[in-house]
Tab-separated table of C-alpha atoms and ligand atoms in Angstrom:
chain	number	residue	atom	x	y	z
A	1	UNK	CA	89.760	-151.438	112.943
A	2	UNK	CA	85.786	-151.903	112.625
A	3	UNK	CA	84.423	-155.328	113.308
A	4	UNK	CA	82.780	-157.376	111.007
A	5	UNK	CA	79.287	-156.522	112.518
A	6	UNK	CA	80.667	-152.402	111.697
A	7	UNK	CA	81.324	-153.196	108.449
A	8	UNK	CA	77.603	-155.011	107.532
A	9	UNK	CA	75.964	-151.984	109.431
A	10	UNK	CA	78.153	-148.968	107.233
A	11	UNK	CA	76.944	-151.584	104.050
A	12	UNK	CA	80.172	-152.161	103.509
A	13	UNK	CA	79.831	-155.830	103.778
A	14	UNK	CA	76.493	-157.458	102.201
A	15	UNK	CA	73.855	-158.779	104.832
A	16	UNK	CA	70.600	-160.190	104.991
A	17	UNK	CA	69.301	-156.995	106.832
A	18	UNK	CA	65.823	-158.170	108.942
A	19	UNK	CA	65.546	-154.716	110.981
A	20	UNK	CA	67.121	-151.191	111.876
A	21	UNK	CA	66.559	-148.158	114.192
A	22	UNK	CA	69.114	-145.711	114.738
A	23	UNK	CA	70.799	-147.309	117.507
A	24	UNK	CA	70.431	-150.943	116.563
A	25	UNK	CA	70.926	-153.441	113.376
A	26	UNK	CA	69.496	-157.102	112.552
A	27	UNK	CA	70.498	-159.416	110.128
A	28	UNK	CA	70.593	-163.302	109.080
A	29	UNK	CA	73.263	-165.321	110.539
A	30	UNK	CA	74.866	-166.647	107.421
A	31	UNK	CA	75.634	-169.653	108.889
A	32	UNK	CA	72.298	-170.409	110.616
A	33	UNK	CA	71.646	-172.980	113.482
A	34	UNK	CA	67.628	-172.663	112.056
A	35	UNK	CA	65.905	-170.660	109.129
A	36	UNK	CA	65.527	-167.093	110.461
A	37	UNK	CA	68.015	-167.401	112.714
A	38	UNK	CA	69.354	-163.613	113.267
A	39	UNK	CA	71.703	-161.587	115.028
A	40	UNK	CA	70.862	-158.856	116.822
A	41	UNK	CA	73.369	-155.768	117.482
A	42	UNK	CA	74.060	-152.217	118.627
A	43	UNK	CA	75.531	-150.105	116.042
A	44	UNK	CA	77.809	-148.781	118.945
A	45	UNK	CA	81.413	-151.335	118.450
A	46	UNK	CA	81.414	-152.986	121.842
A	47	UNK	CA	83.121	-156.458	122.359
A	48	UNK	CA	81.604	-157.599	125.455
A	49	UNK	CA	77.408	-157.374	126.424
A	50	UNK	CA	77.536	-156.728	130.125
A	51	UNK	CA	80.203	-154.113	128.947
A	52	UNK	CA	77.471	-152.109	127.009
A	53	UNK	CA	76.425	-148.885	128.744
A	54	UNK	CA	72.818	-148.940	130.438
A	55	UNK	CA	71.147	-147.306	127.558
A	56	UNK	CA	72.432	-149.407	125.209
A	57	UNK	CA	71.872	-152.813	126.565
A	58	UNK	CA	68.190	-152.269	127.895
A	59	UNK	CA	67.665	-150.754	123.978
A	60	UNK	CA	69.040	-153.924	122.586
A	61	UNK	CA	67.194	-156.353	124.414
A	62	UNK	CA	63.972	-154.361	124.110
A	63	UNK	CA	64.837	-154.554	120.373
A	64	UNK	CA	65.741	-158.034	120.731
A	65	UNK	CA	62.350	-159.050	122.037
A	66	UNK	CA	60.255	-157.313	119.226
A	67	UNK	CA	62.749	-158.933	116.233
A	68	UNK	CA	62.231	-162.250	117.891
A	69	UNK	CA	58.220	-162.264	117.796
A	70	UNK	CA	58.793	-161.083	113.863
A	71	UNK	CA	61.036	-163.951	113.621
A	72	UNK	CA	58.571	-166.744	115.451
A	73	UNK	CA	55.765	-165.157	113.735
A	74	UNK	CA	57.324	-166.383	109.945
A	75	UNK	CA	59.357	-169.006	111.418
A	76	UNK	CA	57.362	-171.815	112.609
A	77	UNK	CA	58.799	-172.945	115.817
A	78	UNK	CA	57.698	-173.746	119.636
A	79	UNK	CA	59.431	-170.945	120.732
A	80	UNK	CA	62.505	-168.387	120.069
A	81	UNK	CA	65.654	-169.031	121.852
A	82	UNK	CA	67.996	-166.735	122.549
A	83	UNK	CA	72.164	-166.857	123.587
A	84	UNK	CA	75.085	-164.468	123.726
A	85	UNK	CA	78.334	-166.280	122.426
A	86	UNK	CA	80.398	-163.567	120.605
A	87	UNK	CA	83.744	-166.300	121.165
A	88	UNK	CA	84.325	-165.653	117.057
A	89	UNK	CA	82.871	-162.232	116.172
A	90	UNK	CA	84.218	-159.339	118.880
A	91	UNK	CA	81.088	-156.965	118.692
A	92	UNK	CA	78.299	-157.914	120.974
A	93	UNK	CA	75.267	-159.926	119.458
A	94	UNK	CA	72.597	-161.738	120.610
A	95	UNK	CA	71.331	-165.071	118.727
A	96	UNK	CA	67.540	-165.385	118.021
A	97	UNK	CA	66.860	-169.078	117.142
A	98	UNK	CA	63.571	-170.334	116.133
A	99	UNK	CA	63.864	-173.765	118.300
A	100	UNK	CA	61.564	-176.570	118.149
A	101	UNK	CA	64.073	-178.678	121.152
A	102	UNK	CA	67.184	-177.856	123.572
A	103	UNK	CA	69.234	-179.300	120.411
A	104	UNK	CA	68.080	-176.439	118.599
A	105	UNK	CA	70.554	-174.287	120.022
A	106	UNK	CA	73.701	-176.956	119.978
A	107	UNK	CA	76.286	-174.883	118.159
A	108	UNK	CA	78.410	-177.708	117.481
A	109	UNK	CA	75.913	-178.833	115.149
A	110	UNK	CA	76.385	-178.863	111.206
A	111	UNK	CA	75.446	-175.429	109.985
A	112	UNK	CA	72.212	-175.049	107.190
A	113	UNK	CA	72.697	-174.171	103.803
A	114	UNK	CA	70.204	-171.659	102.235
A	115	UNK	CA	70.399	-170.485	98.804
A	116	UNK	CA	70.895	-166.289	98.451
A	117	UNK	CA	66.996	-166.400	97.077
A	118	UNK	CA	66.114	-168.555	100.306
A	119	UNK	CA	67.922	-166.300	102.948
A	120	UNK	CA	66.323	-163.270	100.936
A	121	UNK	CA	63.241	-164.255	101.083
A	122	UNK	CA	63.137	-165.337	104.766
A	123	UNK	CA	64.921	-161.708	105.650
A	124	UNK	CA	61.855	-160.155	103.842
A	125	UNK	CA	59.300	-161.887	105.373
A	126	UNK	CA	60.808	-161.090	108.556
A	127	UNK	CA	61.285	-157.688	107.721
A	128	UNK	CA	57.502	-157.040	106.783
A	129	UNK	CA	56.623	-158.913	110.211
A	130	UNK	CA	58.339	-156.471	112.332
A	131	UNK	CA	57.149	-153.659	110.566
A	132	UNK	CA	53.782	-154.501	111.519
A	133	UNK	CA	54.575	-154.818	115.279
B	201	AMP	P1	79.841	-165.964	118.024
B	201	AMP	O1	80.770	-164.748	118.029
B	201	AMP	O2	80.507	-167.180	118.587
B	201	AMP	O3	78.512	-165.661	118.656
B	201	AMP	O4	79.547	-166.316	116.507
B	201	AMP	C1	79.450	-165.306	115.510
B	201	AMP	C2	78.280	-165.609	114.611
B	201	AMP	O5	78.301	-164.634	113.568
B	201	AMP	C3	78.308	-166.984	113.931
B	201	AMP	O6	77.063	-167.633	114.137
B	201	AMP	C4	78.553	-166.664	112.456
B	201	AMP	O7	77.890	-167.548	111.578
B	201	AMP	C5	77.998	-165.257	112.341
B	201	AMP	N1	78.616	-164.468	111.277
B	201	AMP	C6	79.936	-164.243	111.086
B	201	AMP	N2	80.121	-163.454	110.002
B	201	AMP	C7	78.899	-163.166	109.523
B	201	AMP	C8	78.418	-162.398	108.417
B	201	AMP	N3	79.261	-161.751	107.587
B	201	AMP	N4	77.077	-162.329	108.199
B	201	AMP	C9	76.221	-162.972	109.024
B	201	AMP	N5	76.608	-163.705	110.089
B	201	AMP	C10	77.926	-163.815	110.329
């Protein structure tokens, strides 16, 4: 059965969609620790990151990197943070966190609420800033 993650990437499940390249997808986290914060995956279905072939997990971080200065450079924040969880969702991701302090990045923190207009409009901006990299 596809993940989640699958699903959002075939559009079969709506997503604030930040980025795409033929190997790689990035999207709002729709319960976000920050504004802008976005997940980060390979198309390719793989549960675990250090499970990811070479290819694969060198593309995504190198993919990582450039969504995260799109993100910081709409986002203001001191500086991105970044963490691999994947405990809830079972297709490898990588957090990108606009953090202004270590509690920033506390998951056990209440979630933010944004309106569909707010995350849409954050996603765009985003969007436009990595197309300029
Ligand atoms: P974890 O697997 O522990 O890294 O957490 C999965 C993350 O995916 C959480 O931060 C969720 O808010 C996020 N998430 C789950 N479903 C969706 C979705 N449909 N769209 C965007 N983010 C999601």
């Amino acid at each position: 059965m596809s993940s989640i993650f699958s699903k959002i990437v075939k559009g079969e499940i709506p997503s604030y969609k930040v980025a795409e390249t033929e190997d790689f997808f990035a999207f709002l986290d729709i319960n976000p620790l920050a504004q802008g914060h976005t997940l980060v995956i390979p198309k390719k279905e793989v549960d675990y990151v250090f499970d990811l072939d070479e290819e694969t997990y060198t593309g995504l971080w190198t993919f990582a990197k450039k969504v995260g200065k799109a993100v910081e450079s709409v986002v203001p924040c001191k500086r991105i943070g970044i963490t691999v969880i994947g405990l809830e969702v079972p297709h490898t991701h990588i957090h990108i966190i606009p953090i202004n302090s270590i509690y920033d990045m506390d998951f056990k923190r209440d979630k933010l609420k944004f309106s569909a207009q707010e995350f849409h409009s954050v996603a765009n901006k985003i969007s436009k800033a990595y197309n300029k990299l």
